[in-house]
Coordinates of C-alpha atoms in Angstrom, one line a residue:
X15 CA 16.5 8.6 28.1
X16 CA 15.8 11.3 30.7
X17 CA 13.2 10.8 33.4
X18 CA 9.9 12.0 32.0
X19 CA 7.9 14.4 34.2
X20 CA 4.2 15.0 34.0
X21 CA 2.6 18.3 35.0
X22 CA -0.4 17.9 37.2
X23 CA -2.7 20.3 38.9
X24 CA -2.5 20.4 42.7
X25 CA -5.5 18.9 44.5
X26 CA -7.7 21.3 46.4
X27 CA -8.5 18.7 48.9
X28 CA -9.7 15.2 48.8
X29 CA -11.1 12.5 50.9
X30 CA -8.8 10.1 52.6
X31 CA -11.3 7.3 53.1
X32 CA -11.2 4.1 51.0
X33 CA -14.4 5.2 49.2
X34 CA -12.8 8.5 48.2
X35 CA -9.8 6.7 46.8
X36 CA -12.1 4.5 44.7
X37 CA -13.9 7.6 43.4
X38 CA -10.6 9.3 42.5
X39 CA -9.4 6.1 40.7
X40 CA -12.6 5.9 38.7
X41 CA -12.3 9.6 37.7
X42 CA -8.7 9.1 36.5
X43 CA -9.8 6.1 34.5
X44 CA -12.6 8.0 32.8
X45 CA -10.3 10.9 32.2
X46 CA -7.8 8.5 30.6
X47 CA -10.5 7.1 28.3
X48 CA -11.5 10.6 27.3
X49 CA -7.9 11.6 26.5
X50 CA -7.4 8.3 24.6
X51 CA -10.3 8.9 22.2
X52 CA -9.9 12.7 21.8
X53 CA -7.9 13.9 18.8
X54 CA -4.5 15.5 19.7
X55 CA -4.0 19.1 18.8
X56 CA -0.8 21.0 18.5
X57 CA -0.8 24.6 19.9
X58 CA 0.5 27.4 17.8
X59 CA 4.0 28.6 18.6
X60 CA 4.0 32.0 20.2
X61 CA 6.7 34.6 19.8
X62 CA 9.6 34.3 22.2
X63 CA 11.1 37.2 24.1
X64 CA 14.6 37.0 22.6
X65 CA 16.0 38.7 25.7
X66 CA 13.8 41.8 25.3
X67 CA 12.7 42.8 28.9
X68 CA 9.5 44.4 27.5
X69 CA 8.3 41.1 26.2
X70 CA 7.1 38.6 28.8
X71 CA 8.9 35.3 28.8
X72 CA 6.9 32.4 27.5
X73 CA 6.4 29.3 29.6
X74 CA 8.1 26.4 27.8
X75 CA 5.3 24.1 28.8
X76 CA 3.0 26.1 26.5
X77 CA 5.2 25.5 23.5
X78 CA 5.6 22.3 21.5
X79 CA 8.9 20.5 22.4
X80 CA 11.9 21.3 20.2
X81 CA 12.8 17.7 20.0
X82 CA 11.1 14.4 20.8
X83 CA 12.4 10.9 21.6
X84 CA 10.7 7.5 21.3
X85 CA 8.6 6.9 24.4
X86 CA 8.5 3.1 24.0
X87 CA 11.7 1.0 24.4
X88 CA 12.8 -1.1 21.5
X89 CA 13.0 -4.9 21.9
X90 CA 9.7 -5.2 23.8
X91 CA 6.8 -7.3 22.5
X92 CA 3.8 -5.4 21.0
X93 CA 0.4 -6.4 19.8
X94 CA -1.4 -4.8 16.9
X95 CA -5.3 -5.0 17.0
X96 CA -7.0 -4.2 13.7
X97 CA -10.7 -3.5 13.4
X98 CA -12.8 -2.7 10.3
X99 CA -15.8 -0.7 11.2
X100 CA -18.4 1.9 10.0
X101 CA -18.7 3.3 13.5
X102 CA -17.4 6.7 14.6
X103 CA -14.3 6.9 16.8
X104 CA -16.3 7.1 20.0
X105 CA -18.4 4.0 19.1
X106 CA -15.7 1.6 18.2
X107 CA -16.1 -0.4 21.5
X108 CA -19.5 1.0 22.4
X109 CA -21.7 0.2 19.4
X110 CA -25.5 0.2 19.6
X111 CA -27.3 -2.9 18.5
X112 CA -28.1 -1.7 15.0
X113 CA -24.4 -0.9 14.4
X114 CA -23.3 -4.3 15.7
X115 CA -25.6 -5.9 13.2
X116 CA -24.3 -3.7 10.4
X117 CA -20.6 -4.5 11.2
X118 CA -21.0 -8.2 12.1
X119 CA -19.3 -9.4 8.8
X120 CA -16.4 -7.0 8.9
X121 CA -13.0 -8.7 9.9
X122 CA -11.2 -8.1 13.1
X123 CA -7.8 -9.6 13.9
X124 CA -4.7 -9.3 16.2
X125 CA -1.0 -9.7 15.4
X126 CA 0.6 -10.8 18.8
X127 CA 4.2 -10.7 20.0
X128 CA 5.6 -8.3 17.5
X129 CA 9.2 -7.5 18.6
X130 CA 9.6 -3.7 18.4
X131 CA 12.7 -3.1 16.3
X132 CA 12.8 -6.5 14.6
X133 CA 13.5 -5.7 10.9
X134 CA 12.5 -9.2 9.9
X135 CA 9.0 -9.1 11.3
X136 CA 6.5 -9.3 8.4
X137 CA 2.9 -10.3 8.8
X138 CA 0.1 -10.7 6.2
X139 CA -3.7 -11.1 6.6
X140 CA -6.1 -11.6 3.7
X141 CA -9.9 -11.3 3.8
X142 CA -12.9 -11.1 1.5
X143 CA -14.6 -8.0 2.9
X144 CA -18.4 -8.1 2.6
X145 CA -19.5 -4.4 2.6
X146 CA -22.4 -3.2 4.7
X147 CA -25.2 -1.4 2.8
X148 CA -24.2 1.9 4.2
X149 CA -20.8 1.7 2.5
X150 CA -22.4 0.8 -0.8
X151 CA -24.6 4.0 -0.4
X152 CA -21.6 6.4 -0.2
X153 CA -20.8 5.5 3.4
X154 CA -17.3 5.3 4.9
X155 CA -15.4 2.2 6.0
X156 CA -12.6 2.7 8.6
X157 CA -9.7 0.7 9.8
X158 CA -8.8 1.3 13.4
X159 CA -5.3 0.1 14.4
X160 CA -4.4 -0.2 18.1
X161 CA -0.7 -0.8 19.0
X162 CA -0.4 -2.0 22.5
X163 CA 2.3 -3.1 24.9
X164 CA 2.4 -5.0 28.2
X165 CA -0.7 -7.2 27.3
X166 CA -3.0 -4.2 27.3
X167 CA -6.4 -4.5 25.6
X168 CA -7.7 -1.5 23.7
X169 CA -11.3 -2.1 24.9
X170 CA -12.0 0.5 27.7
X171 CA -14.4 -2.0 29.3
X172 CA -11.6 -4.6 29.8
X173 CA -9.8 -4.8 33.1
X174 CA -6.4 -4.6 31.5
X175 CA -7.2 -1.4 29.6
X176 CA -4.5 1.3 30.1
X177 CA -4.4 4.3 27.7
X178 CA -0.7 5.0 28.4
X179 CA 0.1 1.6 26.8
X180 CA -2.0 2.1 23.7
X181 CA -1.4 4.0 20.5
X182 CA -4.3 4.4 18.0
X183 CA -4.5 5.5 14.4
X184 CA -7.5 5.5 12.1
X185 CA -7.3 4.9 8.3
X186 CA -10.1 5.5 5.8
X187 CA -10.5 2.5 3.5
X188 CA -13.0 4.1 1.1
X189 CA -11.5 7.3 -0.1
X190 CA -13.7 9.5 -2.3
X191 CA -12.3 9.9 -5.8
X192 CA -13.5 11.3 -9.1
X193 CA -15.9 9.0 -10.8
X194 CA -14.3 7.3 -13.9
X195 CA -15.9 7.8 -17.2
X196 CA -16.2 5.0 -19.7
X197 CA -14.4 5.5 -23.0
X198 CA -15.3 3.0 -25.7
X199 CA -12.7 1.6 -28.1
X200 CA -13.2 -0.3 -31.3
X201 CA -10.6 -2.5 -33.0
X202 CA -9.8 -1.0 -36.4
X203 CA -7.3 -3.5 -37.8
X204 CA -8.7 -6.9 -38.5
X205 CA -12.1 -6.0 -37.0
X206 CA -15.5 -5.7 -38.7
X207 CA -18.5 -3.4 -38.3
X208 CA -20.1 -5.9 -35.9
X209 CA -17.1 -6.0 -33.6
X210 CA -18.3 -5.1 -30.1
X211 CA -16.8 -2.0 -28.4
X212 CA -14.5 -2.4 -25.5
X213 CA -15.2 -0.1 -22.5
X214 CA -12.1 1.5 -21.0
X215 CA -12.2 3.5 -17.7
X216 CA -10.3 6.7 -17.3
X217 CA -10.3 9.4 -14.6
X218 CA -12.7 12.3 -15.0
X219 CA -12.2 15.8 -13.9
X220 CA -15.8 16.3 -12.9
X221 CA -17.3 17.1 -9.6
X222 CA -18.8 13.6 -9.1
X223 CA -16.9 11.8 -6.4
X224 CA -17.7 8.3 -5.2
X225 CA -16.1 5.9 -2.7
X226 CA -13.3 3.6 -4.0
X227 CA -11.5 0.5 -2.7
X228 CA -7.9 -0.5 -2.8
X229 CA -7.2 -4.2 -2.1
X230 CA -3.7 -3.7 -0.5
X231 CA -3.0 -1.9 2.7
X232 CA 0.5 -1.6 4.1
X233 CA 1.0 -0.7 7.8
X234 CA 4.6 0.3 8.4
X235 CA 6.0 0.5 11.9
X236 CA 8.9 2.9 12.2
X237 CA 11.4 0.6 14.1
X238 CA 14.3 2.8 15.0
X239 CA 14.6 5.1 17.9
X240 CA 15.1 8.3 16.0
X241 CA 15.4 11.7 17.7
X242 CA 12.8 13.9 16.0
X243 CA 13.0 17.7 15.6
X244 CA 9.4 18.0 16.4
X245 CA 9.1 21.8 16.2
X246 CA 10.4 21.9 12.7
X247 CA 8.7 18.8 11.2
X248 CA 6.8 19.4 7.9
X249 CA 3.1 18.8 8.1
X250 CA 3.1 15.5 6.0
X251 CA 5.4 14.0 8.6
X252 CA 4.1 15.7 11.8
X253 CA 0.6 14.4 11.2
X254 CA 1.9 10.8 12.0
X255 CA 3.9 11.8 15.1
X256 CA 1.8 11.7 18.3
X257 CA 3.3 13.1 21.5
X258 CA 2.8 11.8 25.0
X259 CA 2.0 14.2 27.9
X260 CA 5.5 13.7 29.4
X261 CA 8.4 16.2 29.1
X262 CA 11.8 16.4 30.6
X263 CA 12.7 19.0 33.3
X264 CA 13.3 21.8 30.8
X265 CA 10.0 21.0 28.9
X266 CA 11.9 21.3 25.6
X267 CA 12.4 17.5 25.3
X268 CA 9.2 15.5 24.5
X269 CA 8.4 11.9 23.8
X270 CA 6.4 10.4 21.0
X271 CA 4.5 7.1 20.6
X272 CA 5.6 4.6 17.9
X273 CA 4.9 5.8 14.4
X274 CA 2.4 3.6 12.5
X275 CA 2.4 4.8 8.8
X276 CA -0.2 3.5 6.3
X277 CA 2.0 3.6 3.2
X278 CA 0.0 4.6 0.1
X279 CA 2.8 5.8 -2.1
X280 CA 2.7 2.8 -4.5
X281 CA -1.1 3.0 -5.0
X282 CA -2.0 3.5 -8.6
X283 CA -5.3 5.2 -9.6
X284 CA -6.3 2.5 -12.1
X285 CA -6.1 -0.2 -9.3
X286 CA -8.9 1.5 -7.3
X287 CA -12.3 -0.1 -7.6
X288 CA -15.4 2.0 -7.5
X289 CA -18.0 0.9 -4.9
X290 CA -21.6 0.7 -5.8
X291 CA -24.6 -1.6 -5.4
X292 CA -23.0 -4.3 -7.5
X293 CA -19.7 -4.6 -5.5
X294 CA -21.1 -6.7 -2.6
X295 CA -17.6 -7.9 -1.5
X296 CA -13.9 -7.3 -2.5
X297 CA -10.6 -8.8 -1.3
X298 CA -8.3 -7.1 1.1
X299 CA -4.7 -7.8 2.0
X300 CA -3.2 -6.1 5.1
X301 CA 0.6 -6.2 5.4
X302 CA 2.7 -5.3 8.4
X303 CA 6.3 -4.5 7.9
X304 CA 9.0 -2.4 9.7
X305 CA 10.4 0.8 8.2
X306 CA 13.2 3.2 9.0
X307 CA 12.5 6.8 10.0
X308 CA 14.3 8.0 6.9
X309 CA 12.2 6.0 4.6
X310 CA 9.1 7.1 6.5
X311 CA 9.9 10.8 6.0
X312 CA 10.6 10.2 2.3
X313 CA 7.4 8.3 1.6
X314 CA 5.3 10.6 3.6
X315 CA 6.6 13.7 1.8
X316 CA 6.4 12.2 -1.6
X317 CA 2.9 10.8 -1.1
X318 CA 1.7 14.3 0.0
X319 CA 3.6 16.0 -2.9
X320 CA 2.1 13.7 -5.5
X321 CA -1.4 14.2 -4.1
X322 CA -1.1 18.0 -4.1
X323 CA 0.3 17.9 -7.7
X324 CA -2.7 15.8 -8.8
X325 CA -5.1 18.2 -7.2
X326 CA -3.6 21.3 -8.7
X327 CA -2.9 20.0 -12.2
X328 CA -5.8 17.6 -12.7
X329 CA -6.2 14.0 -13.7
X330 CA -3.5 14.3 -16.4
X331 CA -0.8 15.0 -13.9
X332 CA -2.1 12.1 -11.7
X333 CA -1.8 9.8 -14.7
X334 CA 1.8 10.9 -15.4
X335 CA 2.8 10.4 -11.7
X336 CA 1.2 6.9 -11.8
X337 CA 3.4 6.1 -14.8
X338 CA 6.4 7.2 -12.9
X339 CA 5.4 4.9 -10.0
X340 CA 4.8 2.1 -12.5
X341 CA 8.3 2.5 -14.0
X342 CA 9.9 2.3 -10.6
X343 CA 7.9 -0.8 -9.6
X344 CA 8.0 -2.8 -12.9
X345 CA 11.5 -1.9 -14.1
X346 CA 14.5 -3.6 -12.7
X347 CA 16.7 -1.0 -11.0
X348 CA 19.8 -2.4 -12.6
X349 CA 18.3 -1.8 -16.0
X350 CA 17.6 1.8 -15.1
X351 CA 21.2 2.2 -13.8
X352 CA 22.5 0.6 -17.0
X353 CA 20.5 2.9 -19.2
X354 CA 21.9 5.9 -17.3
X355 CA 25.5 4.6 -17.5
X356 CA 25.2 4.0 -21.3
X357 CA 23.8 7.4 -21.8
X358 CA 26.5 9.1 -19.8
X359 CA 29.2 7.1 -21.6
X360 CA 27.8 8.2 -24.9
X361 CA 27.9 11.8 -23.8
X362 CA 31.5 11.4 -22.7
X363 CA 32.4 9.8 -26.0
X364 CA 30.8 12.7 -27.8
X365 CA 32.8 15.2 -25.8
X366 CA 36.0 13.4 -26.6
X367 CA 35.1 13.4 -30.3
X368 CA 34.4 17.1 -30.3
X369 CA 38.1 17.5 -30.9
X370 CA 37.2 17.1 -34.6
X371 CA 36.9 20.4 -36.3
X372 CA 33.5 19.9 -37.7
X373 CA 32.0 18.3 -34.6
X374 CA 31.5 15.0 -36.4
X375 CA 31.9 13.0 -33.1
X376 CA 28.9 14.8 -31.5
X377 CA 26.7 13.8 -34.5
X378 CA 28.0 10.3 -34.3
X379 CA 27.0 10.1 -30.7
X380 CA 23.5 11.2 -31.6
X381 CA 23.3 8.4 -34.2
X382 CA 24.5 5.8 -31.6
X383 CA 22.0 7.1 -29.1
X384 CA 19.2 6.8 -31.7
X385 CA 20.2 3.1 -32.2
X386 CA 20.1 2.4 -28.5
X387 CA 16.7 4.1 -28.1
X388 CA 15.2 2.2 -31.1
X389 CA 16.5 -1.1 -29.7
X390 CA 14.9 -0.4 -26.3
X391 CA 11.6 0.5 -28.0
X392 CA 11.7 -2.7 -30.1
X393 CA 12.5 -4.9 -27.1
X394 CA 9.6 -3.4 -25.2
X395 CA 7.2 -4.0 -28.1
X396 CA 8.4 -7.6 -28.4
X397 CA 8.0 -8.2 -24.7
X398 CA 4.4 -7.0 -25.0
X399 CA 3.7 -8.6 -28.4
X400 CA 0.3 -9.9 -27.3
X401 CA -1.0 -6.3 -27.4
X402 CA 1.2 -5.1 -30.3
X403 CA 0.4 -5.4 -33.9
X404 CA 2.9 -7.2 -36.2
X405 CA 2.8 -4.2 -38.4
X406 CA 4.0 -1.9 -35.6
X407 CA 6.8 -4.5 -34.8
X408 CA 7.8 -4.5 -38.4
X409 CA 8.1 -0.7 -38.5
X410 CA 10.1 -0.5 -35.3
X411 CA 12.4 -3.3 -36.4
X412 CA 13.0 -1.5 -39.7
X413 CA 13.9 1.6 -37.8
X414 CA 16.5 -0.2 -35.8
X415 CA 18.1 -1.7 -39.0
X416 CA 18.2 1.8 -40.6
X417 CA 19.9 3.4 -37.6
X418 CA 22.5 0.6 -37.4
X419 CA 23.2 0.9 -41.1
X420 CA 23.7 4.6 -40.7
X421 CA 26.5 4.0 -38.2
X422 CA 28.4 1.8 -40.7
X423 CA 28.0 4.2 -43.6
X424 CA 28.5 7.5 -41.7
X425 CA 32.0 7.4 -40.1
X426 CA 35.3 5.8 -39.9
X427 CA 36.4 5.5 -36.2
X428 CA 40.0 5.1 -35.0
X429 CA 41.8 5.7 -31.7
X430 CA 44.7 8.1 -31.9
X431 CA 47.1 9.6 -29.2
X432 CA 45.8 12.8 -27.6
X433 CA 47.6 16.1 -27.8
X434 CA 50.2 17.1 -25.2
X435 CA 48.8 18.2 -21.9
X436 CA 45.5 16.3 -22.2
X437 CA 44.2 14.5 -19.2
X438 CA 43.2 11.5 -21.3
X439 CA 46.0 9.9 -23.3
X440 CA 43.8 8.8 -26.2
X441 CA 40.9 10.2 -28.2
X442 CA 38.6 9.0 -30.9
X443 CA 39.2 10.2 -34.5
X444 CA 36.0 10.2 -36.5
X445 CA 36.3 10.8 -40.2
X446 CA 34.1 10.6 -43.2
X447 CA 30.9 12.0 -41.8
X448 CA 28.7 13.4 -44.6
X449 CA 25.3 14.4 -43.1
X450 CA 23.8 15.5 -46.4
X451 CA 24.7 12.3 -48.2
X452 CA 23.6 10.2 -45.3
X453 CA 20.2 11.9 -45.3
X454 CA 19.8 11.4 -49.0
X455 CA 20.5 7.7 -48.5
X456 CA 18.1 7.2 -45.6
X457 CA 15.1 9.2 -46.8
X458 CA 13.8 6.4 -49.0
X459 CA 13.9 4.0 -46.1
X460 CA 12.1 6.4 -43.8
X461 CA 9.4 6.8 -46.5
X462 CA 9.0 3.0 -46.7
X463 CA 8.3 3.1 -43.0
X464 CA 5.2 5.2 -43.7
X465 CA 3.5 2.3 -45.5
X466 CA 2.0 0.8 -42.3
X467 CA 0.7 4.2 -41.4
X468 CA -0.9 4.6 -44.8
X469 CA -2.6 1.2 -44.3
X470 CA -3.9 2.3 -40.9
X471 CA -5.3 5.5 -42.4
X472 CA -7.0 3.5 -45.1
X473 CA -8.6 1.3 -42.4
X474 CA -9.8 4.3 -40.6
X475 CA -11.8 5.4 -43.6
X476 CA -13.9 2.3 -43.5
X477 CA -17.5 2.9 -42.4
X478 CA -16.9 1.5 -38.9
X479 CA -18.3 4.6 -37.2
X480 CA -21.6 6.3 -37.9
X481 CA -21.4 9.1 -40.4
X482 CA -24.0 11.3 -41.9
X483 CA -24.6 10.3 -45.6
X484 CA -26.7 13.4 -46.1
X485 CA -23.6 15.6 -45.7
X486 CA -22.3 17.2 -48.8
X487 CA -18.8 16.0 -49.6
X488 CA -15.9 18.0 -50.9
X489 CA -17.1 17.6 -54.5
X490 CA -20.6 19.0 -53.7
X491 CA -22.2 15.5 -54.0
X492 CA -24.7 13.7 -51.8
X493 CA -25.0 9.9 -52.1
X494 CA -28.7 9.4 -52.9
X495 CA -28.6 5.7 -52.3
X496 CA -27.2 6.1 -48.8
X497 CA -29.7 8.8 -48.0
X498 CA -32.6 6.5 -49.1
X499 CA -31.2 3.6 -47.0
X500 CA -30.9 5.8 -43.9
X501 CA -34.5 7.2 -44.4
X502 CA -35.8 3.6 -44.6
X503 CA -34.1 2.6 -41.4
X504 CA -35.5 5.7 -39.6
X505 CA -39.0 4.8 -40.8
X506 CA -38.7 1.3 -39.4
X507 CA -37.6 2.6 -36.1
X508 CA -40.5 5.0 -35.9
X509 CA -42.9 2.1 -36.7
X510 CA -41.5 0.0 -33.9
X511 CA -41.8 2.8 -31.4
X512 CA -45.5 3.4 -32.4
X513 CA -46.2 -0.2 -31.9

C-alpha cells in the first residue's frame, strides 16, 4: 500500500514553549473530535480541462479519488462497541442528566478481539429492549456502532481516544412505515354466525406513518481488501464507504475505512411490529458476521432497488417483493434448481417431438408440464394441511389424477432413429394424439371438480354477514317477517340508549 500523505496548512507561527505545545495538542484533539462527529460530505466532481489550454487545470486534491484502498490492515484485532440511544449524534457520550435517565435501560455491549478478515467470526447478542417513553410517542431509537482498533475507546473523554482509529456508523432501529389497517376475516366453512372475527393486519397506502420495530439486526463487516472505484460507485454502495483524509502522492488514490453494512435485505414487512403505548418492550437480536465486498454490493443495490420499487408502485409491489424474498429463504435452492432443470428438460423434449407433422409432441409436453405443476401444488397444500381445507385437497388431488390419466390416453410414445444429419441420433415419436376426443373425455371430470366450489358458494349465501332485509329482491318482494324483526331490534337499542 503506498505511503499515505495528508495535506496540512502551514503554520503562520507558533510558540515553542512547553505551554504552547500543550495548547496546540489540545487544539488538535478538539479538532479531531469535531471531525469524528461531523458527517462526511463528498464534493461534486468539476469538469476537467481535457488538454484545452483555455480551461484551467483542476487540482486533483479538490476531486474525489478515482480509486480507494482499505486503510486498515487485515489480520489485526478490532473491537465493536454498540450503543442503543435516543440521543443525537453529538450527545452520545455527552448526555444531560434527563437523557441519561431516559436511556438507562437501553443495552450497551462490546465485541472484543474480532480478527479483521476472519471469515469464521460470528457473534450474537440478544436483549429484551425496554423502550423509553419518547420512543413510544413517535420518537426515534438509534444504534451507534463504533469499530475501533489498537485498544481505542470511542468516548472522547477517555485517555485512549483517537479518532483515526475509530469508524462510526449510525442505524435507525425504529423506521417510520405506513400504519397497517386491520382486515377482519370470518370462517365460512364449518363456522356459525357466532364465530368471532379474526383480525388480519395488512399494509395501508395512507399517509399515516408510525415507528416500527424489527427484532433482528445483522451487522456485516466487509472482510476483504477490495480496491474500490470510488469515483464511479453507485449511491446505494457509496453511502457505506467512508474515506480517510489521506491520499497518495498523485491525490487520485484514496483510502477508506472498514465497511460496516447493516443488512436489511431479508427483512419482511409483515415481521415489523408497530410501536405504541402497549409495546413496552420487545426482543432484539444483533448478529455480527463477515461479508465479501461482492455480496455487499449486491445486497446494497438490491435493498435500495426493492425500496424504490415499493415507494413508486405502492404496498402491492412491496408485498410481491416480500413473497420473492420468502421464496428464496424458505425454499431449498436444490428444489428451485430441480424445478428449472425439469422445466428445461420438458422444453427440450417438446422441441425434439416437434418433428411430428401435427406438433403432437409440443401438446404432449404441455400435458406433462400440467401434471408436474399440479403435483407441486398438491404437495404444497399437503405440507400446509393445517391451514388447508380437505375439500381443497380433494379438488387438487382429483386434478392430478385427471392430468396423469390424460397422459396415458393421449399418446403412444416410442424412440426412433433420427433423420440423417441430425445432431441427436434419436428422437421421440409421439402418435395417437386426439385433442378433441381428449377434451370430450376430460370435460365431465373438470365439471365434477366444480362441486366443492358450488358448496362454498352455497355457504357464502348463509346469513353470516349483515344484510338489509328491507331491500327489494329480484322478484320484487320484501320479507315482512324479517323487516319486523329488525324494527324490533332497533326499538330495543333505542330504549337502552335512552336509559
